[in-house]
């Protein structure tokens, strides 16, 4: 058995959870490999928090199995699962110092004093909190509290680290900084982590794989790159902001299906056998606008400066087409001006309208 | 708004209650204080001659010292029993659903809805030698002679706990409700057993409620008059019952007034102590 692959850190099979009549999780299957960082991404009410709480053991599933390192943890309370959790509100013990907060999990495990002190010191060092060990949580800033919560969760050397919207309460700049720190810490410790977020940018920037959830089910499970490049439905594309979705009549034409745009504009997609796939997806940065004469092409109805790029909003009869282009190229398209727009069929895809 | 304007407004708001307290609390207390400094006279109740003899007597006489100790002891027993009964109750109520919570709070508060004297007599009926409890127990053949349930410390403690428990429970519920559930989840996830969660998280965080409830209960218990007077059956005397006795049967108003001041000092000391212990709120 020495050469058999180790079981995944976390394996979930056909998990169903309901609260009264509300079906919060409808058959979730998920395997997370050792050391992997997985994001549960979805709008509020999609079941991502229920899934996290089920993994943690706060919620017992109606059906299905949760396995940690190959061990079925059905019926086990959270305290027997050896899972470190970073709560959205941090949930630091307000009556204890930072150090005592970090020591709490070791105290529960009856770790010898000297060893506990050494481990706590290491965890505080890793999170850059050594100088704050004697403070009370309320004397700390939001970012520092977040780090304490992290130190408290990792000091127990958990088999799995769960993070519930861990950065939601921080301001934008700090959030980006903490994303980087969190990711590098997770790498360094090699701890398997699952984190919940509704922020697709956060999920993209941190996760190895993203579980996009919708209505209690997994809509798509992929790496950030694959998800962005190939969302499997119009809904996923829309949710993660992976490009324009154009719903319009498509004319078949020699292996291509072409959108009925005014002359001069051309968006087509390779034909597809899937009868369900009716929505044309084209990434924002794959559209090439050209200046059109008065009364020709599409009207520029909006411009948005995004920093590295400028977004042009073009009114078509299939909805607003958004094109991202370098600021220098965007000069030729003033608000109210006219533009032709085209894209290579290689960059367009057909998605089912669900 | 100018500072002067704001001060004037404050005065208008606070004037009625200030006048009320000066007229009906501060002035009577000053009169009692004055009376406690007069000399006792068996012929004329008191002689308006300044003396500290009443205080000297109360502070040195073993009878009064014993009385004070017993009163404080009664207060401590009632506080402890109320806390031990009230804490689990408050814990359950604080964690109950909204409908269950309303029902349980209504039941907890129900003793306060019954008139004090009626309630006290009801306990007499229940606990006396020929009371309901003893009659039933004898009827069932469980006991031969009646148990000493009434007219002693036991019945006084029961009567006082009955009134104090709602005060204690309400103080505790308020604090326990505000403990974030996430803290309990966090402790659970870190490996804490239920006992450890209670001891290391819930209990320390509910200390302000324990303090406030104990303060209310203790002050109420050591100042109570009707309950010890009626349920104590002349065998339980407290500072309050002795004050009554001094102002009526023995007609020693200066010593009675001195005991009033002593009770006030004890209560003030407890409030100050509470303030010191729970400075952080």
Coordinates of C-alpha atoms in Angstrom, one line a residue:
Chain A
X1 CA 0.0 0.0 0.0
X2 CA 3.1 2.2 0.2
X3 CA 2.7 3.5 -3.3
X4 CA -1.0 4.2 -3.2
X5 CA -1.9 7.8 -3.4
X6 CA -3.0 9.4 -0.1
X7 CA -6.7 10.1 0.2
X8 CA -7.7 13.7 -0.5
X9 CA -7.7 16.1 2.5
X10 CA -11.4 16.6 2.1
X11 CA -13.9 14.5 0.1
X12 CA -17.6 15.3 0.0
X13 CA -20.0 13.0 -1.7
X14 CA -23.7 13.8 -2.5
X15 CA -24.2 16.1 0.5
X16 CA -27.7 17.3 1.1
X17 CA -28.7 19.9 3.7
X18 CA -32.0 21.4 4.4
X19 CA -33.4 23.8 7.0
X20 CA -37.1 23.0 7.3
X21 CA -38.5 23.3 3.8
X22 CA -35.5 25.1 2.5
X23 CA -33.1 22.9 0.6
X24 CA -29.7 24.6 1.2
X25 CA -27.4 22.0 -0.4
X26 CA -28.6 19.7 -3.2
X27 CA -26.0 17.0 -3.7
X28 CA -22.5 18.4 -3.4
X29 CA -19.6 16.4 -4.6
X30 CA -16.1 17.8 -4.0
X31 CA -12.6 16.5 -3.5
X32 CA -9.8 18.8 -2.2
X33 CA -6.2 17.6 -2.5
X34 CA -3.6 18.0 0.2
X35 CA -2.3 21.5 0.2
X36 CA -4.8 22.8 -2.2
X37 CA -6.6 26.2 -1.8
X38 CA -10.2 26.0 -2.9
X39 CA -12.6 28.9 -3.0
X40 CA -16.4 28.5 -2.6
X41 CA -17.7 31.4 -4.7
X42 CA -21.3 32.4 -5.2
X43 CA -24.0 35.0 -4.5
X44 CA -25.6 35.2 -1.1
X45 CA -28.0 32.3 -0.4
X46 CA -26.1 29.9 -2.8
X47 CA -25.2 27.5 0.0
X48 CA -21.5 28.3 0.2
X49 CA -21.7 29.1 3.9
X50 CA -23.9 26.0 4.6
X51 CA -21.3 23.9 2.8
X52 CA -18.5 25.4 5.0
X53 CA -20.5 24.8 8.2
X54 CA -21.2 21.2 7.1
X55 CA -17.5 20.5 6.6
X56 CA -16.8 22.1 9.9
X57 CA -19.4 20.0 11.6
X58 CA -21.8 22.7 12.8
X59 CA -24.4 21.4 10.4
X60 CA -25.1 17.7 10.0
X61 CA -26.1 16.7 6.4
X62 CA -29.4 15.0 5.8
X63 CA -27.6 12.7 3.3
X64 CA -24.1 12.2 2.0
X65 CA -20.6 11.8 3.4
X66 CA -17.9 14.2 4.5
X67 CA -14.4 12.6 4.7
X68 CA -11.4 14.2 6.2
X69 CA -8.1 12.5 5.2
X70 CA -10.1 9.4 4.3
X71 CA -11.9 9.3 7.7
X72 CA -15.7 9.6 7.7
X73 CA -16.6 12.4 10.1
X74 CA -20.3 11.9 10.1
X75 CA -21.8 12.8 13.5
X76 CA -18.5 14.1 14.8
X77 CA -18.8 17.6 16.5
X78 CA -16.4 20.3 15.3
X79 CA -14.2 19.8 18.3
X80 CA -13.3 16.3 17.1
X81 CA -12.5 17.2 13.5
X82 CA -9.2 19.1 14.0
X83 CA -10.3 21.9 11.6
X84 CA -9.0 25.4 12.0
X85 CA -11.7 28.0 11.2
X86 CA -11.3 31.7 10.6
X87 CA -14.7 33.3 11.1
X88 CA -16.1 36.3 9.2
X89 CA -16.4 38.2 12.5
X90 CA -13.0 36.7 13.6
X91 CA -14.8 35.5 16.8
X92 CA -11.8 36.3 19.0
X93 CA -12.3 35.8 22.7
X94 CA -12.6 39.4 23.9
X95 CA -11.6 38.6 27.5
X96 CA -8.4 36.9 26.6
X97 CA -5.1 38.4 25.3
X98 CA -3.9 37.7 21.8
X99 CA -1.5 35.1 23.2
X100 CA -4.3 33.4 25.2
X101 CA -6.5 33.3 22.2
X102 CA -3.8 31.5 20.3
X103 CA -3.1 29.2 23.2
X104 CA -6.8 28.2 23.6
X105 CA -6.8 25.4 21.0
X106 CA -3.5 24.0 22.5
X107 CA -5.0 24.2 26.0
X108 CA -8.0 22.1 24.7
X109 CA -5.5 19.6 23.3
X110 CA -3.6 19.4 26.6
X111 CA -0.3 20.3 24.9
X112 CA 2.5 20.7 27.5
X113 CA 3.1 24.3 28.5
X114 CA 6.5 24.7 27.1
X115 CA 5.6 23.2 23.7
X116 CA 2.4 25.3 23.6
X117 CA 4.3 28.5 24.3
X118 CA 6.8 27.6 21.5
X119 CA 4.0 26.8 19.0
X120 CA 2.0 29.9 19.9
X121 CA 5.2 32.1 19.5
X122 CA 5.8 30.5 16.0
X123 CA 2.2 31.2 14.9
X124 CA 2.4 34.7 16.2
X125 CA 5.7 35.2 14.4
X126 CA 4.3 33.8 11.1
X127 CA 1.4 36.2 11.3
X128 CA 3.5 39.2 12.4
X129 CA 1.9 39.6 15.7
X130 CA 4.7 38.8 18.2
X131 CA 4.8 42.4 19.5
X132 CA 1.0 42.4 20.2
X133 CA 0.8 39.2 22.2
X134 CA -0.3 40.9 25.4
X135 CA -3.0 43.1 23.8
X136 CA -6.7 42.4 24.0
X137 CA -8.5 41.9 20.6
X138 CA -10.5 45.2 20.9
X139 CA -7.2 47.1 21.1
X140 CA -6.2 45.9 17.6
X141 CA -7.1 47.1 14.1
X142 CA -9.3 45.0 11.8
X143 CA -6.3 43.6 9.9
X144 CA -4.5 42.7 13.1
X145 CA -7.6 40.9 14.5
X146 CA -7.8 39.0 11.2
X147 CA -4.2 37.8 11.7
X148 CA -5.0 36.7 15.3
X149 CA -7.9 34.7 14.0
X150 CA -5.6 33.1 11.5
X151 CA -2.8 32.4 14.0
X152 CA -5.4 30.8 16.4
X153 CA -6.6 28.6 13.6
X154 CA -3.2 27.4 12.3
X155 CA -1.5 26.9 15.7
X156 CA -3.5 23.7 16.2
X157 CA -1.9 22.3 13.0
X158 CA -5.3 21.6 11.5
X159 CA -5.9 19.0 8.9
X160 CA -8.0 21.6 7.1
X161 CA -8.3 25.3 7.3
X162 CA -11.7 26.9 6.7
X163 CA -12.1 30.6 6.1
X164 CA -15.5 32.2 6.1
X165 CA -15.3 35.5 4.1
X166 CA -12.1 36.1 6.0
X167 CA -11.3 39.5 4.4
X168 CA -14.9 40.8 4.0
X169 CA -14.6 43.3 6.8
X170 CA -11.4 44.9 5.6
X171 CA -11.0 47.9 3.4
X172 CA -9.9 47.4 -0.2
X173 CA -6.2 48.1 0.1
X174 CA -5.7 46.0 3.2
X175 CA -7.8 43.2 1.6
X176 CA -5.5 42.9 -1.4
X177 CA -2.4 42.9 0.9
X178 CA -4.0 40.2 3.1
X179 CA -4.9 38.1 0.1
X180 CA -1.2 37.9 -0.8
X181 CA -0.2 37.2 2.8
X182 CA -2.9 34.6 3.4
X183 CA -2.0 32.8 0.2
X184 CA 1.8 32.8 0.9
X185 CA 1.2 31.6 4.4
X186 CA -1.0 28.8 3.2
X187 CA 1.7 27.8 0.7
X188 CA 4.4 27.8 3.3
X189 CA 2.4 25.7 5.8
X190 CA 1.2 23.4 3.1
X191 CA -2.2 23.4 4.8
X192 CA -5.3 22.4 2.8
X193 CA -7.7 25.4 2.8
X194 CA -11.3 26.0 1.8
X195 CA -12.5 29.6 1.8
X196 CA -15.9 31.2 1.2
X197 CA -16.3 34.4 -0.6
X198 CA -18.7 36.3 -2.8
X199 CA -16.0 38.4 -4.3
X200 CA -14.9 36.8 -7.6
X201 CA -11.7 38.8 -7.8
X202 CA -10.7 37.5 -4.4
X203 CA -11.4 34.0 -5.4
X204 CA -9.5 34.4 -8.7
X205 CA -6.4 35.9 -7.0
X206 CA -6.1 33.3 -4.2
X207 CA -7.6 30.0 -5.1
X208 CA -6.0 27.0 -6.9
X209 CA -9.6 26.0 -7.9
X210 CA -12.9 27.7 -7.6
X211 CA -16.2 26.1 -6.8
X212 CA -18.9 28.3 -8.3
X213 CA -22.1 27.6 -6.4
X214 CA -25.7 28.4 -7.3
X215 CA -28.9 27.5 -5.5
X216 CA -27.3 24.8 -3.4
X217 CA -25.5 23.1 -6.2
X218 CA -22.1 23.4 -7.9
X219 CA -22.4 25.3 -11.1
X220 CA -18.8 24.9 -12.1
X221 CA -15.6 23.7 -10.6
X222 CA -12.4 24.7 -12.2
X223 CA -9.1 26.6 -12.0
X224 CA -9.5 30.4 -12.1
X225 CA -7.9 30.4 -15.6
X226 CA -10.1 27.6 -17.0
X227 CA -13.2 29.2 -15.4
X228 CA -12.4 32.5 -16.9
X229 CA -11.6 31.1 -20.3
X230 CA -14.4 28.6 -20.5
X231 CA -17.4 29.3 -18.2
X232 CA -19.9 26.4 -18.8
X233 CA -23.1 28.4 -18.7
X234 CA -24.2 32.0 -19.3
X235 CA -24.9 32.4 -15.6
X236 CA -21.3 31.5 -14.5
X237 CA -19.9 33.8 -17.2
X238 CA -22.1 36.6 -16.0
X239 CA -21.2 35.9 -12.3
X240 CA -17.5 35.9 -12.7
X241 CA -17.5 38.6 -15.4
X242 CA -15.9 36.6 -18.1
X243 CA -17.1 38.6 -21.0
X244 CA -20.1 39.8 -23.1
X245 CA -23.1 37.6 -23.4
X246 CA -25.0 38.3 -26.6
X247 CA -28.4 36.8 -27.1
X248 CA -29.5 37.2 -30.7
X249 CA -30.4 35.3 -33.9
X250 CA -27.4 33.5 -35.2
X251 CA -27.2 32.8 -38.9
X252 CA -25.4 29.6 -39.9
X253 CA -22.8 30.1 -42.5
X254 CA -20.2 27.5 -43.5
X255 CA -19.3 26.1 -40.1
X256 CA -19.8 29.5 -38.4
X257 CA -22.8 31.1 -36.8
X258 CA -22.9 34.9 -37.2
X259 CA -24.6 37.5 -35.1
X260 CA -26.8 39.9 -37.1
X261 CA -24.9 43.1 -36.5
X262 CA -25.0 46.2 -38.8
X263 CA -22.7 46.0 -41.8
X264 CA -19.0 46.6 -40.9
X265 CA -19.3 44.8 -37.6
X266 CA -18.7 41.0 -37.4
X267 CA -19.0 38.6 -34.5
X268 CA -19.2 34.9 -35.3
X269 CA -18.7 31.7 -33.4
X270 CA -17.8 28.2 -34.6
X271 CA -20.9 26.1 -34.9
X272 CA -21.7 23.8 -32.1
X273 CA -23.7 20.6 -31.8
X274 CA -25.2 21.5 -28.5
X275 CA -28.7 22.7 -29.2
X276 CA -28.8 24.2 -25.7
X277 CA -25.9 26.5 -26.4
X278 CA -27.6 29.7 -27.6
X279 CA -25.7 32.5 -26.0
X280 CA -22.6 33.9 -27.6
X281 CA -19.8 34.7 -25.2
X282 CA -17.0 37.0 -26.2
X283 CA -14.3 38.2 -23.7
X284 CA -14.2 42.0 -23.3
X285 CA -10.6 42.2 -24.4
X286 CA -11.0 40.2 -27.6
X287 CA -13.3 42.7 -29.3
X288 CA -11.7 45.1 -31.8
X289 CA -13.6 48.3 -32.4
X290 CA -12.9 50.4 -35.5
X291 CA -14.1 54.0 -36.1
X292 CA -17.3 54.2 -38.1
X293 CA -18.8 57.1 -40.1
X294 CA -21.8 59.0 -38.9
X295 CA -24.9 56.8 -38.9
X296 CA -22.9 53.6 -39.4
X297 CA -22.0 50.9 -37.0
X298 CA -22.9 51.1 -33.3
X299 CA -23.2 54.1 -31.0
X300 CA -20.8 54.6 -28.1
X301 CA -23.1 55.0 -25.2
X302 CA -20.6 54.9 -22.4
X303 CA -16.9 54.9 -21.5
X304 CA -15.4 53.7 -18.3
X305 CA -11.8 54.2 -17.3
X306 CA -10.6 51.1 -15.6
X307 CA -6.9 52.0 -15.1
X308 CA -5.0 49.7 -17.5
X309 CA -7.8 49.7 -20.0
X310 CA -10.8 51.7 -21.1
X311 CA -14.2 50.1 -21.4
X312 CA -16.3 51.2 -24.4
X313 CA -20.0 50.5 -24.2
X314 CA -21.6 50.0 -27.6
X315 CA -25.4 49.8 -28.0
X316 CA -26.5 46.9 -30.1
X317 CA -30.0 45.4 -30.4
X318 CA -28.7 42.4 -28.4
X319 CA -27.8 44.5 -25.4
X320 CA -24.7 46.5 -24.5
X321 CA -21.5 45.2 -26.0
X322 CA -18.5 46.1 -23.8
X323 CA -15.0 46.2 -25.2
X324 CA -11.8 46.8 -23.2
X325 CA -8.9 48.4 -25.0
X326 CA -5.7 50.3 -24.1
X327 CA -6.4 54.0 -23.3
X328 CA -4.3 55.1 -26.3
X329 CA -6.5 53.3 -28.7
X330 CA -9.7 54.4 -27.0
X331 CA -9.1 58.1 -28.0
X332 CA -10.8 57.6 -31.3
X333 CA -14.1 56.6 -29.7
X334 CA -15.7 59.6 -28.0
X335 CA -18.9 59.3 -26.1
X336 CA -21.7 59.5 -28.7
X337 CA -19.4 58.4 -31.5
X338 CA -19.9 55.5 -33.8
X339 CA -17.9 52.2 -34.0
X340 CA -17.7 48.9 -35.9
X341 CA -16.9 46.0 -33.7
X342 CA -15.5 42.6 -34.6
X343 CA -14.0 39.5 -33.0
X344 CA -12.2 36.5 -34.2
X345 CA -14.4 33.4 -34.1
X346 CA -11.6 31.6 -32.2
X347 CA -12.3 33.8 -29.2
X348 CA -16.1 33.3 -29.2
X349 CA -18.0 30.5 -27.6
X350 CA -21.6 29.4 -27.4
X351 CA -23.0 28.8 -23.9
X352 CA -26.2 27.3 -22.6
X353 CA -28.6 30.0 -21.4
X354 CA -28.9 28.8 -17.8
Chain B
X1 CA -26.3 75.1 20.8
X2 CA -24.3 77.2 23.3
X3 CA -23.0 75.6 26.5
X4 CA -25.3 77.9 28.6
X5 CA -28.3 76.9 26.5
X6 CA -27.5 73.2 26.9
X7 CA -27.1 73.6 30.7
X8 CA -30.4 75.3 30.9
X9 CA -32.1 72.5 29.0
X10 CA -30.5 69.9 31.1
X11 CA -31.8 71.6 34.2
X12 CA -35.3 71.7 32.9
X13 CA -35.1 67.9 32.1
X14 CA -33.6 66.9 35.4
X15 CA -35.5 69.3 37.7
X16 CA -38.6 67.2 38.4
X17 CA -36.7 64.1 39.3
X18 CA -34.2 66.1 41.4
X19 CA -36.9 67.8 43.4
X20 CA -38.6 64.4 43.9
X21 CA -35.5 62.8 45.2
X22 CA -34.5 65.7 47.4
X23 CA -38.0 65.9 48.9
X24 CA -38.6 62.2 49.3
X25 CA -35.3 60.5 49.6
X26 CA -32.4 62.9 50.6
X27 CA -34.4 64.9 53.2
X28 CA -35.9 61.8 54.9
X29 CA -32.4 60.2 55.0
X30 CA -31.0 63.4 56.6
X31 CA -33.8 63.3 59.2
X32 CA -33.0 59.7 60.0
X33 CA -29.3 60.6 60.2
X34 CA -30.1 63.4 62.6
X35 CA -32.3 61.1 64.7
X36 CA -29.5 58.5 64.9
X37 CA -27.3 61.1 66.5
X38 CA -29.8 61.9 69.3
X39 CA -29.9 60.4 72.7
X40 CA -32.5 57.7 73.5
X41 CA -35.1 58.5 76.2
X42 CA -37.6 56.0 77.4
X43 CA -39.9 58.9 78.4
X44 CA -39.8 61.0 75.2
X45 CA -38.5 58.6 72.4
X46 CA -35.4 60.8 72.0
X47 CA -33.7 63.8 73.4
X48 CA -32.3 66.2 70.9
X49 CA -28.8 66.0 72.3
X50 CA -25.9 65.2 70.0
X51 CA -24.2 61.8 70.8
X52 CA -22.4 59.0 69.1
X53 CA -23.5 56.5 71.8
X54 CA -26.0 54.7 69.4
X55 CA -23.2 54.0 66.9
X56 CA -20.8 53.0 69.7
X57 CA -23.5 50.5 70.9
X58 CA -24.3 49.1 67.5
X59 CA -20.7 48.7 66.5
X60 CA -19.5 47.1 69.8
X61 CA -22.5 45.2 71.1
X62 CA -22.2 41.5 70.1
X63 CA -25.9 41.3 69.7
X64 CA -25.9 43.9 66.9
X65 CA -22.7 42.6 65.3
X66 CA -24.3 39.1 65.2
X67 CA -27.4 40.6 63.7
X68 CA -25.4 42.3 61.0
X69 CA -23.4 39.2 60.3
X70 CA -26.6 37.1 60.0
X71 CA -28.2 39.6 57.7
X72 CA -25.2 39.7 55.4
X73 CA -25.1 35.9 55.6
X74 CA -28.7 35.7 54.6
X75 CA -28.0 38.0 51.7
X76 CA -25.1 35.9 50.6
X77 CA -27.1 32.6 50.8
X78 CA -30.0 34.1 48.8
X79 CA -27.6 35.5 46.2
X80 CA -25.8 32.2 45.9
X81 CA -29.0 30.1 45.6
X82 CA -30.5 32.6 43.1
X83 CA -27.3 32.4 41.1
X84 CA -27.1 28.6 41.1
X85 CA -30.8 28.3 40.1
X86 CA -30.8 31.3 37.8
X87 CA -27.7 30.7 35.7
X88 CA -28.8 27.4 34.0
X89 CA -32.2 28.9 33.5
X90 CA -30.8 32.1 32.0
X91 CA -28.5 30.1 29.8
X92 CA -31.4 28.1 28.3
X93 CA -33.6 31.2 27.9
X94 CA -30.8 33.1 26.2
X95 CA -30.3 30.3 23.7
X96 CA -34.0 29.6 23.1
X97 CA -35.9 30.5 19.9
X98 CA -38.0 33.7 20.0
X99 CA -41.3 32.1 20.9
X100 CA -39.9 29.8 23.5
X101 CA -37.9 32.7 24.9
X102 CA -41.0 34.9 25.4
X103 CA -42.8 32.1 27.2
X104 CA -39.9 31.3 29.5
X105 CA -39.3 34.9 30.4
X106 CA -43.0 35.4 31.2
X107 CA -42.9 32.3 33.5
X108 CA -39.6 33.5 35.1
X109 CA -41.1 36.9 35.8
X110 CA -44.4 35.6 37.1
X111 CA -43.4 35.8 40.8
X112 CA -43.2 39.5 40.4
X113 CA -46.8 39.7 39.3
X114 CA -48.2 38.5 42.6
X115 CA -48.5 40.9 45.5
X116 CA -45.7 40.5 48.1
X117 CA -48.0 39.9 51.1
X118 CA -50.2 37.5 49.3
X119 CA -47.2 35.6 48.0
X120 CA -45.7 35.5 51.4
X121 CA -48.8 34.1 53.0
X122 CA -49.0 31.5 50.2
X123 CA -45.6 30.3 51.3
X124 CA -46.8 30.1 54.9
X125 CA -49.7 28.0 53.8
X126 CA -47.4 25.7 51.9
X127 CA -44.5 25.4 54.4
X128 CA -46.1 25.5 57.9
X129 CA -46.2 22.5 60.2
X130 CA -49.8 21.9 59.1
X131 CA -49.1 23.3 55.7
X132 CA -49.7 21.6 52.3
X133 CA -46.3 20.1 52.0
X134 CA -46.1 18.6 55.5
X135 CA -49.7 17.4 55.3
X136 CA -49.2 15.6 52.1
X137 CA -45.9 14.0 53.1
X138 CA -47.5 12.8 56.3
X139 CA -50.5 11.6 54.4
X140 CA -48.3 9.6 52.1
X141 CA -46.6 8.1 55.2
X142 CA -43.2 9.5 54.2
X143 CA -42.6 11.4 57.4
X144 CA -43.8 11.0 61.0
X145 CA -43.3 14.4 62.5
X146 CA -43.7 17.6 60.3
X147 CA -40.5 18.8 58.7
X148 CA -39.3 22.2 60.0
X149 CA -40.1 24.0 56.7
X150 CA -41.7 27.2 58.0
X151 CA -40.9 29.8 60.5
X152 CA -37.1 29.5 60.1
X153 CA -34.2 30.4 57.9
X154 CA -35.2 27.8 55.3
X155 CA -38.5 29.4 54.6
X156 CA -37.0 32.9 54.6
X157 CA -34.5 31.9 52.0
X158 CA -37.2 30.2 49.9
X159 CA -39.4 33.3 50.1
X160 CA -36.5 35.7 49.2
X161 CA -35.2 33.5 46.3
X162 CA -38.7 33.4 44.9
X163 CA -38.6 37.2 44.5
X164 CA -34.9 37.5 43.7
X165 CA -34.7 34.8 41.0
X166 CA -36.4 36.9 38.3
X167 CA -34.0 39.8 39.1
X168 CA -31.0 37.6 38.9
X169 CA -32.3 35.7 35.8
X170 CA -33.0 39.0 33.9
X171 CA -29.6 40.4 34.6
X172 CA -28.0 37.2 33.4
X173 CA -30.2 36.8 30.3
X174 CA -29.3 40.3 29.1
X175 CA -25.6 39.5 29.2
X176 CA -25.8 35.9 27.9
X177 CA -27.9 37.0 24.9
X178 CA -25.2 39.3 23.8
X179 CA -22.5 36.7 23.7
X180 CA -21.8 36.1 20.0
X181 CA -22.6 32.6 18.9
X182 CA -19.5 32.7 16.7
X183 CA -17.4 32.7 19.9
X184 CA -19.0 29.4 21.0
X185 CA -18.5 28.0 17.5
X186 CA -14.9 29.1 17.6
X187 CA -14.2 27.5 20.9
X188 CA -15.9 24.3 19.6
X189 CA -13.8 24.3 16.5
X190 CA -10.7 24.7 18.6
X191 CA -11.5 21.5 20.5
X192 CA -13.2 22.8 23.6
X193 CA -15.7 20.5 25.3
X194 CA -19.0 21.9 26.4
X195 CA -17.7 22.2 30.0
X196 CA -14.7 24.1 28.9
X197 CA -16.7 26.4 26.6
X198 CA -18.9 27.2 29.7
X199 CA -16.0 27.7 32.0
X200 CA -13.6 29.5 29.8
X201 CA -15.8 31.5 27.4
X202 CA -19.4 31.8 28.6
X203 CA -18.8 32.3 32.3
X204 CA -16.1 34.9 32.0
X205 CA -18.1 36.9 29.5
X206 CA -21.2 36.8 31.7
X207 CA -19.4 38.1 34.8
X208 CA -21.0 41.6 34.4
X209 CA -24.4 39.9 34.5
X210 CA -23.4 37.9 37.5
X211 CA -22.3 41.1 39.2
X212 CA -25.4 43.1 38.4
X213 CA -27.7 40.2 39.3
X214 CA -25.8 39.6 42.6
X215 CA -25.9 43.3 43.5
X216 CA -29.6 43.5 43.0
X217 CA -30.3 40.2 44.8
X218 CA -28.1 40.9 47.7
X219 CA -29.3 44.5 48.3
X220 CA -32.9 43.3 48.0
X221 CA -32.4 40.4 50.4
X222 CA -30.6 42.3 53.2
X223 CA -33.2 45.1 53.0
X224 CA -36.3 42.9 52.8
X225 CA -38.7 43.2 55.6
X226 CA -42.0 41.5 54.9
X227 CA -40.5 38.1 53.9
X228 CA -38.2 37.6 57.0
X229 CA -40.9 39.1 59.3
X230 CA -43.7 36.8 58.1
X231 CA -41.8 33.7 57.1
X232 CA -39.2 33.8 59.8
X233 CA -41.7 33.3 62.5
X234 CA -39.9 35.5 65.1
X235 CA -37.0 33.2 64.9
X236 CA -35.2 35.0 62.0
X237 CA -34.2 38.6 62.8
X238 CA -32.5 40.8 60.3
X239 CA -31.4 44.4 60.4
X240 CA -34.7 45.3 58.7
X241 CA -36.9 43.4 61.1
X242 CA -35.0 44.9 64.1
X243 CA -35.5 48.4 62.6
X244 CA -39.2 47.8 62.6
X245 CA -39.1 46.5 66.2
X246 CA -37.1 49.5 67.3
X247 CA -39.5 52.0 65.8
X248 CA -42.6 50.2 67.2
X249 CA -42.5 47.9 70.2
X250 CA -39.3 49.0 71.9
X251 CA -39.8 52.6 70.7
X252 CA -36.1 53.2 70.6
X253 CA -36.0 55.6 67.6
X254 CA -32.3 56.7 67.8
X255 CA -31.1 53.1 67.7
X256 CA -33.6 52.2 64.9
X257 CA -32.3 55.2 62.9
X258 CA -28.7 54.1 63.5
X259 CA -29.6 50.6 62.1
X260 CA -31.1 52.3 59.0
X261 CA -27.8 54.2 58.5
X262 CA -25.9 50.9 59.0
X263 CA -28.0 49.2 56.4
X264 CA -27.5 52.1 54.0
X265 CA -23.7 51.9 54.5
X266 CA -23.7 48.2 53.9
X267 CA -25.7 48.6 50.6
X268 CA -23.5 51.5 49.5
X269 CA -20.4 49.5 50.2
X270 CA -21.7 46.7 48.1
X271 CA -22.5 49.1 45.2
X272 CA -19.0 50.6 45.5
X273 CA -17.4 47.1 45.6
X274 CA -19.4 46.1 42.5
X275 CA -18.3 49.3 40.7
X276 CA -14.7 48.4 41.5
X277 CA -14.9 44.8 40.4
X278 CA -16.8 45.5 37.2
X279 CA -15.1 48.7 36.2
X280 CA -14.8 47.7 32.6
X281 CA -18.5 47.2 32.3

